[in-house]
Coordinates of C-alpha atoms in Angstrom, one line a residue:
X25 CA -29.5 -81.9 -12.1
X26 CA -30.2 -79.3 -14.8
X27 CA -31.9 -76.8 -12.1
X28 CA -28.4 -77.3 -10.1
X29 CA -26.3 -75.8 -13.6
X30 CA -28.1 -73.2 -14.1
X31 CA -28.3 -71.9 -10.6
X32 CA -24.7 -72.8 -10.9
X33 CA -24.4 -70.6 -14.1
X34 CA -26.6 -67.5 -13.2
X35 CA -24.1 -65.9 -9.8
X36 CA -21.2 -65.2 -12.5
X37 CA -24.2 -63.2 -15.0
X38 CA -25.7 -61.6 -11.5
X39 CA -22.2 -60.7 -10.9
X40 CA -21.0 -58.9 -14.4
X41 CA -24.1 -57.2 -14.1
X42 CA -23.9 -55.8 -11.1
X43 CA -19.9 -54.6 -11.7
X44 CA -21.3 -52.9 -15.6
X45 CA -23.9 -50.8 -13.2
X46 CA -21.2 -50.0 -10.5
X47 CA -18.9 -49.0 -13.8
X48 CA -21.7 -46.6 -15.6
X49 CA -22.3 -45.1 -11.3
X50 CA -19.0 -44.4 -10.9
X51 CA -18.2 -43.3 -14.5
X52 CA -21.1 -42.0 -16.2
X53 CA -20.9 -41.2 -20.0
X54 CA -19.3 -37.6 -20.6
X55 CA -17.5 -37.9 -17.8
X56 CA -13.8 -36.5 -18.1
X57 CA -12.5 -39.1 -15.4
X58 CA -12.8 -42.3 -13.4
X59 CA -12.8 -42.8 -10.2
X60 CA -11.9 -46.3 -8.0
X61 CA -11.1 -47.1 -4.8
X62 CA -8.4 -45.3 -3.5
X63 CA -9.9 -42.4 -4.5
X64 CA -7.9 -41.3 -7.1
X65 CA -9.4 -40.5 -10.7
X66 CA -7.6 -41.0 -14.1
X67 CA -7.5 -37.5 -16.3
X68 CA -8.6 -38.0 -20.0
X69 CA -8.5 -33.5 -20.4
X70 CA -5.4 -32.0 -21.2
X71 CA -4.8 -30.9 -18.2
X72 CA -5.7 -31.6 -14.8
X73 CA -8.1 -30.2 -13.0
X74 CA -7.8 -28.0 -10.6
X75 CA -6.9 -29.9 -7.1
X76 CA -9.2 -29.8 -4.1
X77 CA -9.6 -27.6 -1.2
X78 CA -6.5 -28.3 1.7
X79 CA -7.2 -30.3 4.6
X80 CA -7.7 -28.1 8.1
X81 CA -4.0 -28.3 8.6
X82 CA -3.0 -26.9 5.3
X83 CA -2.2 -30.0 3.8
X84 CA -2.8 -31.2 0.2
X85 CA -4.8 -34.3 -0.3
X86 CA -4.4 -34.1 -4.4
X87 CA -1.7 -36.7 -5.2
X88 CA 0.5 -33.9 -7.5
X89 CA 3.4 -34.7 -9.8
X90 CA 5.5 -31.8 -9.0
X91 CA 6.9 -31.8 -5.1
X92 CA 5.3 -28.2 -4.3
X93 CA 6.6 -27.6 -0.9
X94 CA 4.5 -25.3 1.8
X95 CA 6.6 -22.6 1.1
X96 CA 6.3 -22.7 -2.1
X97 CA 2.4 -22.8 -1.8
X98 CA 1.9 -20.4 1.5
X99 CA 3.1 -16.9 0.2
X100 CA 2.4 -13.9 1.7
X101 CA 4.3 -10.4 1.2
X102 CA 5.1 -8.0 3.7
X103 CA 4.9 -5.4 0.7
X104 CA 6.0 -1.7 2.2
X105 CA 4.6 0.7 -0.5
X106 CA 5.9 3.5 2.1
X107 CA 9.1 2.3 2.6
X108 CA 11.7 0.8 -0.3
X109 CA 10.0 -1.8 -1.3
X110 CA 9.6 -2.2 -5.3
X111 CA 6.9 -4.1 -7.9
X112 CA 8.5 -5.4 -11.0
X113 CA 6.7 -6.5 -13.6
X114 CA 8.0 -8.8 -16.5
X115 CA 6.0 -8.2 -19.0
X116 CA 6.1 -11.4 -21.4
X117 CA 4.7 -10.4 -25.2
X118 CA 0.9 -11.2 -25.3
X119 CA 0.1 -12.7 -22.3
X120 CA -2.4 -10.1 -21.2
X121 CA -0.1 -7.9 -19.7
X122 CA -0.6 -4.7 -21.1
X123 CA -4.2 -5.0 -19.4
X124 CA -2.7 -5.6 -16.5
X125 CA -0.3 -3.3 -16.5
X126 CA -2.8 -0.3 -16.6
X127 CA -4.8 -2.2 -14.0
X128 CA -1.4 -1.8 -12.0
X129 CA -1.9 2.4 -12.4
X130 CA -4.8 3.0 -12.7
X131 CA -6.9 0.3 -10.8
X132 CA -5.3 0.1 -7.2
X133 CA -7.0 1.5 -4.3
X134 CA -4.0 3.9 -3.2
X135 CA -3.5 6.4 -0.2
X136 CA -1.3 7.9 -3.1
X137 CA -3.2 7.2 -6.6
X138 CA -0.8 7.2 -9.4
X139 CA -1.2 10.1 -11.7
X140 CA -2.3 9.4 -15.2
X141 CA -2.8 12.0 -17.5
X142 CA -4.6 12.0 -20.7
X143 CA -1.9 11.5 -23.6
X144 CA 1.0 10.5 -21.6
X145 CA 2.1 6.5 -22.2
X146 CA 3.7 6.2 -18.4
X147 CA 1.9 7.3 -15.4
X148 CA 4.1 8.6 -12.4
X149 CA 3.4 6.3 -9.2
X150 CA 5.0 8.0 -6.5
X151 CA 5.1 6.4 -2.7
X152 CA 3.0 8.5 0.2
X153 CA 5.3 11.3 0.8
X154 CA 8.0 10.7 -1.5
X155 CA 9.2 11.3 -4.8
X156 CA 10.0 8.1 -5.3
X157 CA 8.7 5.4 -7.0
X158 CA 6.8 2.3 -6.5
X159 CA 6.2 0.3 -9.1
X160 CA 8.9 -0.4 -12.3
X161 CA 6.3 -1.6 -15.5
X162 CA 5.7 0.0 -18.7
X163 CA 3.5 3.0 -18.1
X164 CA 5.2 3.6 -14.6
X165 CA 9.0 4.1 -15.9
X166 CA 8.7 2.6 -19.2
X167 CA 10.9 0.3 -21.1
X168 CA 13.7 1.6 -19.0
X169 CA 16.0 -1.8 -19.5
X170 CA 14.8 -2.3 -23.2
X171 CA 11.9 -3.4 -24.6
X172 CA 10.2 -6.7 -23.4
X173 CA 12.5 -7.4 -20.5
X174 CA 13.4 -10.7 -19.4
X175 CA 14.6 -11.8 -16.2
X176 CA 17.6 -11.9 -17.5
X177 CA 17.8 -8.5 -17.9
X178 CA 16.1 -7.2 -15.1
X179 CA 17.5 -8.0 -12.2
X180 CA 20.9 -7.1 -13.6
X181 CA 19.1 -3.9 -14.8
X182 CA 16.1 -2.5 -12.6
X183 CA 18.3 -1.9 -9.3
X184 CA 21.0 0.4 -11.3
X185 CA 17.9 2.1 -12.5
X186 CA 16.1 2.7 -9.8
X187 CA 19.5 4.1 -7.8
X188 CA 19.8 6.3 -10.9
X189 CA 16.2 7.7 -11.2
X190 CA 16.9 8.4 -6.8
X191 CA 17.8 12.0 -6.4
X192 CA 21.6 12.5 -6.6
X193 CA 21.7 14.5 -2.9
X194 CA 19.1 11.0 -1.2
X195 CA 21.2 9.0 0.1
X196 CA 20.8 4.9 -1.8
X197 CA 18.7 3.3 0.4
X198 CA 18.5 -0.6 -0.4
X199 CA 15.5 -2.1 -1.5
X200 CA 13.3 -4.9 -1.8
X201 CA 12.4 -6.2 -6.1
X202 CA 9.0 -7.6 -5.8
X203 CA 8.9 -9.7 -9.3
X204 CA 5.7 -10.7 -11.0
X205 CA 4.7 -11.9 -13.8
X206 CA 2.1 -13.6 -16.0
X207 CA 1.6 -16.5 -18.3
X208 CA -0.5 -17.8 -20.9
X209 CA -1.7 -20.9 -22.6
X210 CA 1.2 -21.6 -25.1
X211 CA -0.2 -22.5 -28.0
X212 CA -2.6 -19.2 -27.8
X213 CA -0.2 -17.3 -26.6
X214 CA 2.0 -18.6 -30.0
X215 CA -1.2 -17.6 -32.5
X216 CA -1.5 -14.1 -31.0
X217 CA 1.9 -14.0 -31.1
X218 CA 1.9 -14.6 -34.5
X219 CA -1.1 -12.2 -35.4
X220 CA 0.5 -9.3 -33.9
X221 CA 3.8 -9.8 -36.6
X222 CA 1.2 -10.3 -39.2
X223 CA 0.2 -6.9 -38.6
X224 CA 3.5 -5.3 -38.3
X225 CA 4.9 -5.9 -35.1
X226 CA 8.4 -6.7 -34.5
X227 CA 10.1 -5.9 -31.5
X228 CA 13.3 -5.6 -33.5
X229 CA 14.3 -2.5 -30.8
X230 CA 13.9 -4.8 -27.9
X231 CA 18.2 -5.5 -26.4
X232 CA 18.2 -9.0 -25.2
X233 CA 21.2 -8.3 -23.2
X234 CA 22.9 -11.0 -21.2
X235 CA 26.2 -11.4 -19.3
X236 CA 26.7 -7.4 -19.6
X237 CA 26.3 -7.7 -23.8
X238 CA 23.4 -7.6 -26.5
X239 CA 23.1 -11.3 -28.6
X240 CA 25.3 -10.8 -32.0
X241 CA 22.8 -11.5 -35.6
X242 CA 24.5 -14.0 -35.6
X243 CA 23.4 -15.6 -32.3
X244 CA 19.7 -14.0 -33.6
X245 CA 19.4 -14.3 -37.2
X246 CA 16.4 -12.0 -38.1
X247 CA 13.4 -14.5 -39.9
X248 CA 12.8 -11.8 -42.3
X249 CA 14.7 -9.7 -44.7
X250 CA 11.9 -6.7 -44.8
X251 CA 11.5 -4.0 -42.5
X252 CA 8.8 -6.4 -40.7
X253 CA 7.3 -9.5 -41.5
X254 CA 3.7 -8.5 -42.1
X255 CA 1.1 -10.7 -43.8
X256 CA 3.6 -13.7 -43.2
X257 CA 1.7 -17.3 -43.1
X258 CA 1.4 -19.6 -39.3
X259 CA 3.3 -22.2 -41.8
X260 CA 6.1 -19.3 -42.5
X261 CA 6.2 -18.2 -38.6
X262 CA 6.6 -21.3 -37.6
X263 CA 9.4 -23.0 -39.8
X264 CA 11.7 -20.1 -39.0
X265 CA 14.4 -22.4 -36.7
X266 CA 15.5 -18.6 -34.7
X267 CA 11.7 -17.3 -34.5
X268 CA 11.8 -16.0 -30.7
X269 CA 8.6 -17.0 -30.3
X270 CA 8.9 -20.1 -29.9
X271 CA 9.1 -20.9 -26.0
X272 CA 9.2 -17.6 -25.6
X273 CA 7.7 -17.9 -21.6
X274 CA 10.7 -20.2 -21.3
X275 CA 13.5 -18.6 -22.4
X276 CA 12.2 -15.0 -20.4
X277 CA 12.1 -16.6 -17.5
X278 CA 15.3 -18.5 -17.0
X279 CA 18.7 -17.4 -16.4
X280 CA 20.3 -17.1 -19.6
X281 CA 23.4 -17.0 -18.3
X282 CA 23.1 -20.5 -17.3
X283 CA 23.2 -21.6 -21.1
X284 CA 25.8 -19.2 -22.6
X285 CA 22.8 -16.4 -22.9
X286 CA 22.1 -17.2 -27.2
X287 CA 25.5 -18.7 -28.4
X288 CA 23.7 -22.1 -29.2
X289 CA 26.6 -23.9 -29.7
X290 CA 27.7 -23.1 -25.9
X291 CA 25.9 -26.8 -25.3
X292 CA 23.6 -29.2 -26.5
X293 CA 20.3 -28.9 -27.9
X294 CA 18.8 -31.5 -25.1
X295 CA 21.2 -30.1 -22.2
X296 CA 20.4 -25.9 -23.1
X297 CA 16.3 -27.4 -23.1
X298 CA 16.7 -28.9 -19.1
X299 CA 18.5 -26.0 -18.0
X300 CA 16.3 -23.4 -19.6
X301 CA 13.1 -25.2 -18.3
X302 CA 14.3 -25.8 -14.4
X303 CA 15.7 -22.1 -14.5
X304 CA 12.4 -20.9 -15.5
X305 CA 10.3 -23.0 -12.9
X306 CA 12.7 -22.1 -10.2
X307 CA 12.2 -18.4 -10.8
X308 CA 8.7 -18.4 -11.5
X309 CA 8.3 -20.3 -7.8
X310 CA 10.4 -17.8 -6.2
X311 CA 8.5 -14.6 -7.5
X312 CA 6.4 -12.9 -5.4
X313 CA 3.4 -13.1 -7.6
X314 CA 2.6 -14.7 -11.0
X315 CA -1.1 -14.8 -12.5
X316 CA -3.1 -16.7 -15.6
X317 CA -4.0 -15.1 -18.4
X318 CA -7.4 -17.9 -19.1
X319 CA -7.7 -17.0 -14.7
X320 CA -8.8 -13.1 -14.2
X321 CA -10.3 -13.8 -10.9
X322 CA -8.0 -16.0 -9.6
X323 CA -5.5 -13.7 -10.8
X324 CA -7.0 -10.3 -9.1
X325 CA -7.7 -12.3 -5.4
X326 CA -4.1 -14.0 -5.7
X327 CA -2.2 -10.3 -5.9
X328 CA -4.7 -8.9 -3.7
X329 CA -3.7 -11.3 -1.1
X330 CA -0.2 -11.8 -1.9
X331 CA 0.3 -7.5 -1.9
X332 CA -2.4 -6.4 1.0
X333 CA -3.3 -4.1 -2.0
X334 CA -6.7 -3.7 -3.5
X335 CA -8.1 -3.1 -6.8
X336 CA -10.8 -0.8 -7.4
X337 CA -12.5 -2.6 -10.4
X338 CA -12.9 -6.4 -10.5
X339 CA -11.0 -8.3 -13.6
X340 CA -13.0 -9.3 -16.6
X341 CA -12.4 -12.5 -18.5
X342 CA -12.0 -11.5 -22.2
X343 CA -12.0 -14.9 -24.3
X344 CA -12.9 -13.3 -27.7
X345 CA -9.1 -12.7 -28.4
X346 CA -7.6 -12.9 -31.6
X347 CA -6.0 -16.0 -31.1
X348 CA -8.9 -17.4 -30.1
X349 CA -11.0 -17.3 -33.5
X350 CA -8.0 -18.7 -35.0
X351 CA -9.0 -21.8 -35.8
X352 CA -6.0 -25.1 -36.3
X353 CA -6.1 -28.7 -37.6
X354 CA -4.9 -30.7 -35.2
X355 CA -1.8 -31.5 -37.1
X356 CA -0.8 -27.5 -37.0
X357 CA -2.0 -27.7 -33.4
X358 CA 0.4 -30.5 -32.7
X359 CA 3.6 -28.8 -34.2
X360 CA 3.1 -25.8 -32.3
X361 CA 2.9 -27.4 -29.0
X362 CA 6.1 -29.2 -30.1
X363 CA 8.0 -25.7 -31.2
X364 CA 6.9 -25.0 -27.5
X365 CA 7.6 -28.0 -25.3
X366 CA 9.1 -26.1 -23.0
X367 CA 6.6 -23.6 -22.8
X368 CA 3.8 -27.0 -22.4
X369 CA 5.6 -28.5 -19.7
X370 CA 6.0 -24.8 -17.7
X371 CA 2.6 -23.6 -17.7
X372 CA 1.4 -27.1 -16.6
X373 CA 4.0 -26.7 -14.0
X374 CA 2.4 -23.2 -13.1
X375 CA -1.3 -23.6 -13.4
X376 CA -0.7 -26.9 -10.8
X377 CA 1.1 -24.1 -8.8
X378 CA -1.4 -21.3 -9.5
X379 CA -4.6 -23.8 -8.3
X380 CA -2.4 -24.7 -5.0
X381 CA -2.0 -20.9 -3.9
X382 CA -5.2 -19.8 -4.3
X383 CA -6.9 -22.5 -3.1
X384 CA -4.7 -22.7 0.2
X385 CA -5.3 -18.3 -0.1
X386 CA -9.0 -19.5 -0.1
X387 CA -8.5 -21.5 3.0
X388 CA -7.0 -19.3 4.8
X389 CA -9.8 -16.8 4.2
X390 CA -12.0 -19.0 5.8
X391 CA -9.7 -19.8 8.3
X392 CA -9.2 -16.2 9.3
X393 CA -13.6 -15.6 8.8
X394 CA -13.8 -18.9 11.7
X395 CA -11.7 -17.0 13.7
X396 CA -12.8 -13.7 13.9
X397 CA -16.7 -15.1 14.3
X398 CA -14.7 -17.2 17.2
X399 CA -13.6 -13.8 18.2
X400 CA -16.7 -12.2 17.7
X401 CA -18.5 -14.8 20.5
X402 CA -16.3 -14.5 22.7
X403 CA -16.5 -10.6 22.7
X404 CA -20.4 -11.1 23.0
X405 CA -20.0 -14.1 25.2
X406 CA -17.6 -11.5 27.2
X407 CA -20.1 -8.1 27.7
X408 CA -23.2 -10.5 28.3
X409 CA -21.3 -11.7 31.4
X410 CA -20.2 -8.4 32.0
X411 CA -24.2 -7.3 31.8
X412 CA -25.3 -10.5 33.8
X413 CA -22.7 -9.0 36.8
X414 CA -23.3 -5.7 36.2
X415 CA -26.8 -6.7 36.7
X416 CA -26.1 -8.5 40.3
X417 CA -23.8 -6.0 41.7
X418 CA -26.5 -3.8 40.5
X419 CA -29.4 -6.0 42.5
X420 CA -27.1 -6.7 45.1
X421 CA -26.2 -3.3 46.0
X422 CA -29.7 -2.1 46.0
X423 CA -30.8 -5.4 48.3
X424 CA -27.3 -3.8 50.5
X425 CA -29.0 -0.4 50.4
X426 CA -33.0 -1.3 50.8
X427 CA -31.0 -3.9 54.5
X428 CA -29.4 -0.5 55.5
X429 CA -32.4 1.7 55.1
X430 CA -34.2 -0.9 57.4
X431 CA -31.8 -0.9 60.1
X432 CA -31.7 2.9 60.2
X433 CA -36.0 2.8 60.7
X434 CA -35.8 -0.5 62.9
X435 CA -33.1 2.1 64.9
X436 CA -35.1 5.0 64.7
X437 CA -38.2 3.3 65.7
X438 CA -36.3 1.9 68.6
X439 CA -35.2 5.5 69.5
X440 CA -38.5 7.0 69.5
X441 CA -39.9 3.8 71.5
X442 CA -37.3 4.6 74.3
X443 CA -38.1 8.2 74.1
X444 CA -41.6 8.0 74.8
X445 CA -41.0 5.6 77.6
X446 CA -38.7 8.1 79.5
X447 CA -41.3 10.9 79.0
X448 CA -43.9 8.9 81.3

């Protein structure tokens, strides 16, 4: 009886041990995710890992919290630099836009490269054969729509500025404007802006135009009373309620007309935040291209793939920024995330959309490479078949010639025999 009880007790013990060993295999120590039977994973990192490559038909197995459509992911721009197309760079502060802007005017392989002269801040980026600019950016046209103009300002201003720059005797052509921008991790961007302001930057000459007028001092009260905010502490920087560093990326990408521009009394704070985030996501999704500061090589790859333009030198990932050298505590970081709650949500949205677009482009590249190899094999097969056919035709022709020659010889021989017989 005791032996039977021991055997019954041994079964659940062995089962538990088996489950524990299996769990350690599936979820090893130090892993950031645990995979379960349905193939899904539980993430412990702040941002989800990049989704896997798409299936052969271009669909994704990755279960996303965002309902991206194939049109959102499959992006291609038929950019015609010789026609009437214009790239418009929306430069958000402290997102690496200065470096990217220089890439646009100095580092693209063009039939007619931009003319960048020493000592001049702007370059001349004309189309091949035309005295027209194909690029609207800080380093090509300057701050023509205001210092660090946002989406609301640019979409209103750019067409008029481009028409004004065109020669008066030239017909006004309809243009296609392709908006691009860069985004950055919200906490890193916020700390970088703080360090920049601490050194004396103000951007106080920015226009903040919306619905035909600039923001009033009452709508955008200054955070400092002197000429600038030099030496400001991080605590002081965070406590100012009108600090435009808060949720800067969301605000600069949204249509501010939807929320009454800078008039905060036009609706509730919750409704305003909802509209701003929704508009920023929509505009970002519809832009011709956006990149992420934290992924320089992928940003280069995606831009080249989208526009069919290729950079001369590869982008470099610089992690040793001033923001990277700032150490903040957990509570301070949490406070920065609260102040930039919209930017945190926008960046999460942008990061997944960016990853999916990059992976889709890689998938398309692999398909194109396979198609090139298939076409190459097909041509080689055709060439080989043609060579074999030519060889067979040559052999057949040689055989026919030999048979014809043999016939002539036989006929000649018979004639010689006949002639000899008649002479006898």
